[in-house]
CSV table of C-alpha atoms in Angstrom, one decimal:
chain,number,residue,atom,x,y,z
A,1336,MET,CA,0.0,0.0,0.0
A,1337,SER,CA,1.4,3.4,-1.0
A,1338,SER,CA,1.9,6.0,1.6
A,1339,ALA,CA,1.6,8.8,-1.0
A,1340,PRO,CA,-1.4,11.0,-0.5
A,1341,ARG,CA,-4.3,10.5,-2.9
A,1342,ALA,CA,-5.1,13.5,-5.2
A,1343,SER,CA,-8.0,14.4,-3.0
A,1344,GLN,CA,-5.8,14.5,0.0
A,1345,ALA,CA,-2.8,16.2,-1.5
A,1346,GLY,CA,-4.1,19.7,-1.2
A,1347,PRO,CA,-3.0,22.7,-3.1
A,1348,PHE,CA,0.3,21.3,-4.2
A,1349,ALA,CA,-1.0,18.4,-6.3
A,1350,ARG,CA,-2.1,20.6,-9.2
A,1351,GLY,CA,0.6,20.3,-11.8
A,1352,ARG,CA,3.0,23.1,-12.7
A,1353,ALA,CA,0.9,25.8,-11.1
A,1354,GLY,CA,0.7,23.9,-7.9
A,1355,ALA,CA,4.5,23.3,-8.0
A,1356,ALA,CA,5.1,27.0,-8.5
A,1357,LEU,CA,2.8,27.8,-5.6
A,1358,ALA,CA,4.5,25.3,-3.4
A,1359,LEU,CA,7.9,26.7,-4.2
A,1360,ALA,CA,6.7,30.3,-3.5
A,1361,LEU,CA,5.2,29.2,-0.2
A,1362,LEU,CA,8.3,27.3,0.8
A,1363,ALA,CA,10.5,30.4,0.0
A,1364,LEU,CA,8.3,32.6,2.1
A,1365,ALA,CA,8.4,30.1,5.0
A,1366,LEU,CA,12.2,29.8,4.7
A,1367,LEU,CA,12.5,33.6,4.9
A,1368,GLY,CA,10.4,33.7,8.0
A,1369,ALA,CA,7.6,35.6,6.4
A,1370,CYS,CA,5.4,37.4,6.9
A,1371,GLY,CA,5.7,40.7,8.7
A,1372,GLU,CA,3.9,43.9,8.0
A,1373,GLU,CA,6.7,44.9,5.6
A,1374,GLU,CA,5.9,42.0,3.2
A,1375,ARG,CA,2.2,42.7,3.3
A,1376,ALA,CA,3.0,46.3,2.4
A,1377,GLU,CA,4.9,45.1,-0.7
A,1378,VAL,CA,1.7,43.8,-2.3
A,1379,ARG,CA,0.2,47.3,-2.5
A,1380,PRO,CA,2.5,48.6,-5.2
A,1381,LEU,CA,1.9,45.5,-7.2
A,1382,GLY,CA,-1.9,45.8,-7.1
A,1383,ASP,CA,-4.4,48.6,-7.6
A,1384,VAL,CA,-6.4,49.1,-4.4
A,1385,ASN,CA,-9.3,50.8,-6.1
A,1386,GLU,CA,-9.5,48.1,-8.8
A,1387,GLY,CA,-9.3,45.4,-6.1
A,1388,ARG,CA,-12.3,47.1,-4.3
A,1389,ALA,CA,-14.2,47.1,-7.6
A,1390,ILE,CA,-13.5,43.4,-8.2
A,1391,VAL,CA,-14.7,42.6,-4.7
A,1392,GLY,CA,-17.9,44.3,-5.5
A,1393,ARG,CA,-18.3,42.7,-8.9
A,1394,VAL,CA,-17.6,39.2,-7.7
A,1395,GLY,CA,-20.0,39.6,-4.9
A,1396,CYS,CA,-17.8,39.0,-1.9
A,1397,GLY,CA,-20.2,41.1,0.2
A,1398,ALA,CA,-22.9,38.5,-0.1
A,1399,CYS,CA,-20.9,36.5,2.5
A,1400,HIS,CA,-18.7,39.0,4.2
A,1401,VAL,CA,-18.9,42.4,5.8
A,1402,ILE,CA,-16.3,44.5,3.9
A,1403,PRO,CA,-15.5,48.1,4.9
A,1404,GLY,CA,-15.5,50.4,2.0
A,1405,VAL,CA,-17.6,48.2,-0.3
A,1406,PRO,CA,-21.2,49.4,-0.6
A,1407,GLY,CA,-23.8,46.7,0.4
A,1408,ALA,CA,-21.2,44.3,1.7
A,1409,ARG,CA,-23.1,43.1,4.7
A,1410,GLY,CA,-23.0,39.3,4.4
A,1411,SER,CA,-23.0,37.1,7.5
A,1412,VAL,CA,-21.9,33.7,6.2
A,1413,GLY,CA,-18.2,34.4,6.4
A,1414,PRO,CA,-16.3,36.5,8.8
A,1415,SER,CA,-16.1,40.3,8.6
A,1416,LEU,CA,-13.0,41.4,6.7
A,1417,GLU,CA,-12.6,44.4,8.9
A,1418,GLY,CA,-9.1,44.4,10.2
A,1419,PHE,CA,-8.0,41.7,7.7
A,1420,ALA,CA,-4.5,43.2,7.3
A,1421,ALA,CA,-3.7,42.6,11.0
A,1422,ARG,CA,-4.8,38.9,11.0
A,1423,GLY,CA,-2.1,36.2,11.3
A,1424,TYR,CA,-4.0,33.6,9.4
A,1425,ILE,CA,-6.3,33.3,6.4
A,1426,GLY,CA,-9.3,31.1,7.0
A,1427,GLY,CA,-7.8,30.1,10.3
A,1428,VAL,CA,-5.5,27.7,8.6
A,1429,GLN,CA,-2.8,29.4,6.5
A,1430,PRO,CA,-0.4,32.2,7.3
A,1431,ASN,CA,-1.5,35.6,6.1
A,1432,THR,CA,1.0,36.3,3.4
A,1433,PRO,CA,0.5,37.9,-0.1
A,1434,ALA,CA,1.4,34.6,-1.9
A,1435,VAL,CA,-1.0,32.6,0.2
A,1436,LEU,CA,-3.8,35.2,0.0
A,1437,VAL,CA,-3.6,35.4,-3.8
A,1438,ALA,CA,-3.8,31.6,-4.0
A,1439,TRP,CA,-6.5,31.4,-1.4
A,1440,LEU,CA,-8.7,34.0,-3.1
A,1441,ARG,CA,-8.7,31.8,-6.3
A,1442,ASP,CA,-9.3,28.4,-4.7
A,1443,PRO,CA,-10.0,28.4,-0.9
A,1444,PRO,CA,-11.0,24.7,-0.8
A,1445,ALA,CA,-7.5,23.7,-2.0
A,1446,PHE,CA,-6.2,25.0,1.3
A,1447,SER,CA,-9.1,24.2,3.6
A,1448,PRO,CA,-11.4,21.5,2.1
A,1449,ARG,CA,-14.1,22.1,4.7
A,1450,THR,CA,-14.4,25.9,4.0
A,1451,ALA,CA,-17.7,27.2,2.9
A,1452,MET,CA,-15.9,29.7,0.6
A,1453,PRO,CA,-16.0,28.4,-3.0
A,1454,PRO,CA,-13.4,28.9,-5.7
A,1455,GLN,CA,-13.6,32.4,-7.1
A,1456,PRO,CA,-13.7,33.5,-10.7
A,1457,LEU,CA,-10.4,35.4,-10.4
A,1458,ASP,CA,-7.3,35.2,-12.5
A,1459,GLU,CA,-3.9,35.8,-10.9
A,1460,ARG,CA,-3.9,39.6,-11.7
A,1461,GLU,CA,-7.4,40.1,-10.3
A,1462,ALA,CA,-6.5,38.2,-7.1
A,1463,LEU,CA,-3.5,40.4,-6.7
A,1464,GLN,CA,-5.7,43.5,-7.0
A,1465,VAL,CA,-8.1,42.1,-4.4
A,1466,ALA,CA,-5.2,41.2,-2.1
A,1467,ALA,CA,-3.9,44.8,-2.3
A,1468,PHE,CA,-7.3,46.0,-1.3
A,1469,LEU,CA,-7.7,43.5,1.6
A,1470,TYR,CA,-4.3,44.6,3.0
A,1471,THR,CA,-5.7,48.2,3.4
A,1472,LEU,CA,-8.3,46.9,5.9
A,1473,LYS,CA,-6.7,47.7,9.2
């Protein structure tokens, strides 16, 4: 009997080249002892905060979350995103780093299979914009 995890158990790293790239990025962040406030600040120049806010509104994140600065974002299924930038963890399971956040925004169940948050219709660039916005929520 093989001790290798089945695909359904392998998590976010069993997804081909994209998964391998993500795994290497996360490993690099872990080896560097990430993440402090400085690293989170680095995502802001890479993403447009206003565009991120607009994407959050377009995708409908406010149906599940309270999100400061997003009109009508008064959902109660997921946690409020107020103070998101100060949180140590995303979804209570992953370190709050830009690389993890961008990947989480696109496919939360890959990191936490029991999460109620479904995969989102975001490409990498859009997820980066949303991450830049979320890191403004102090």
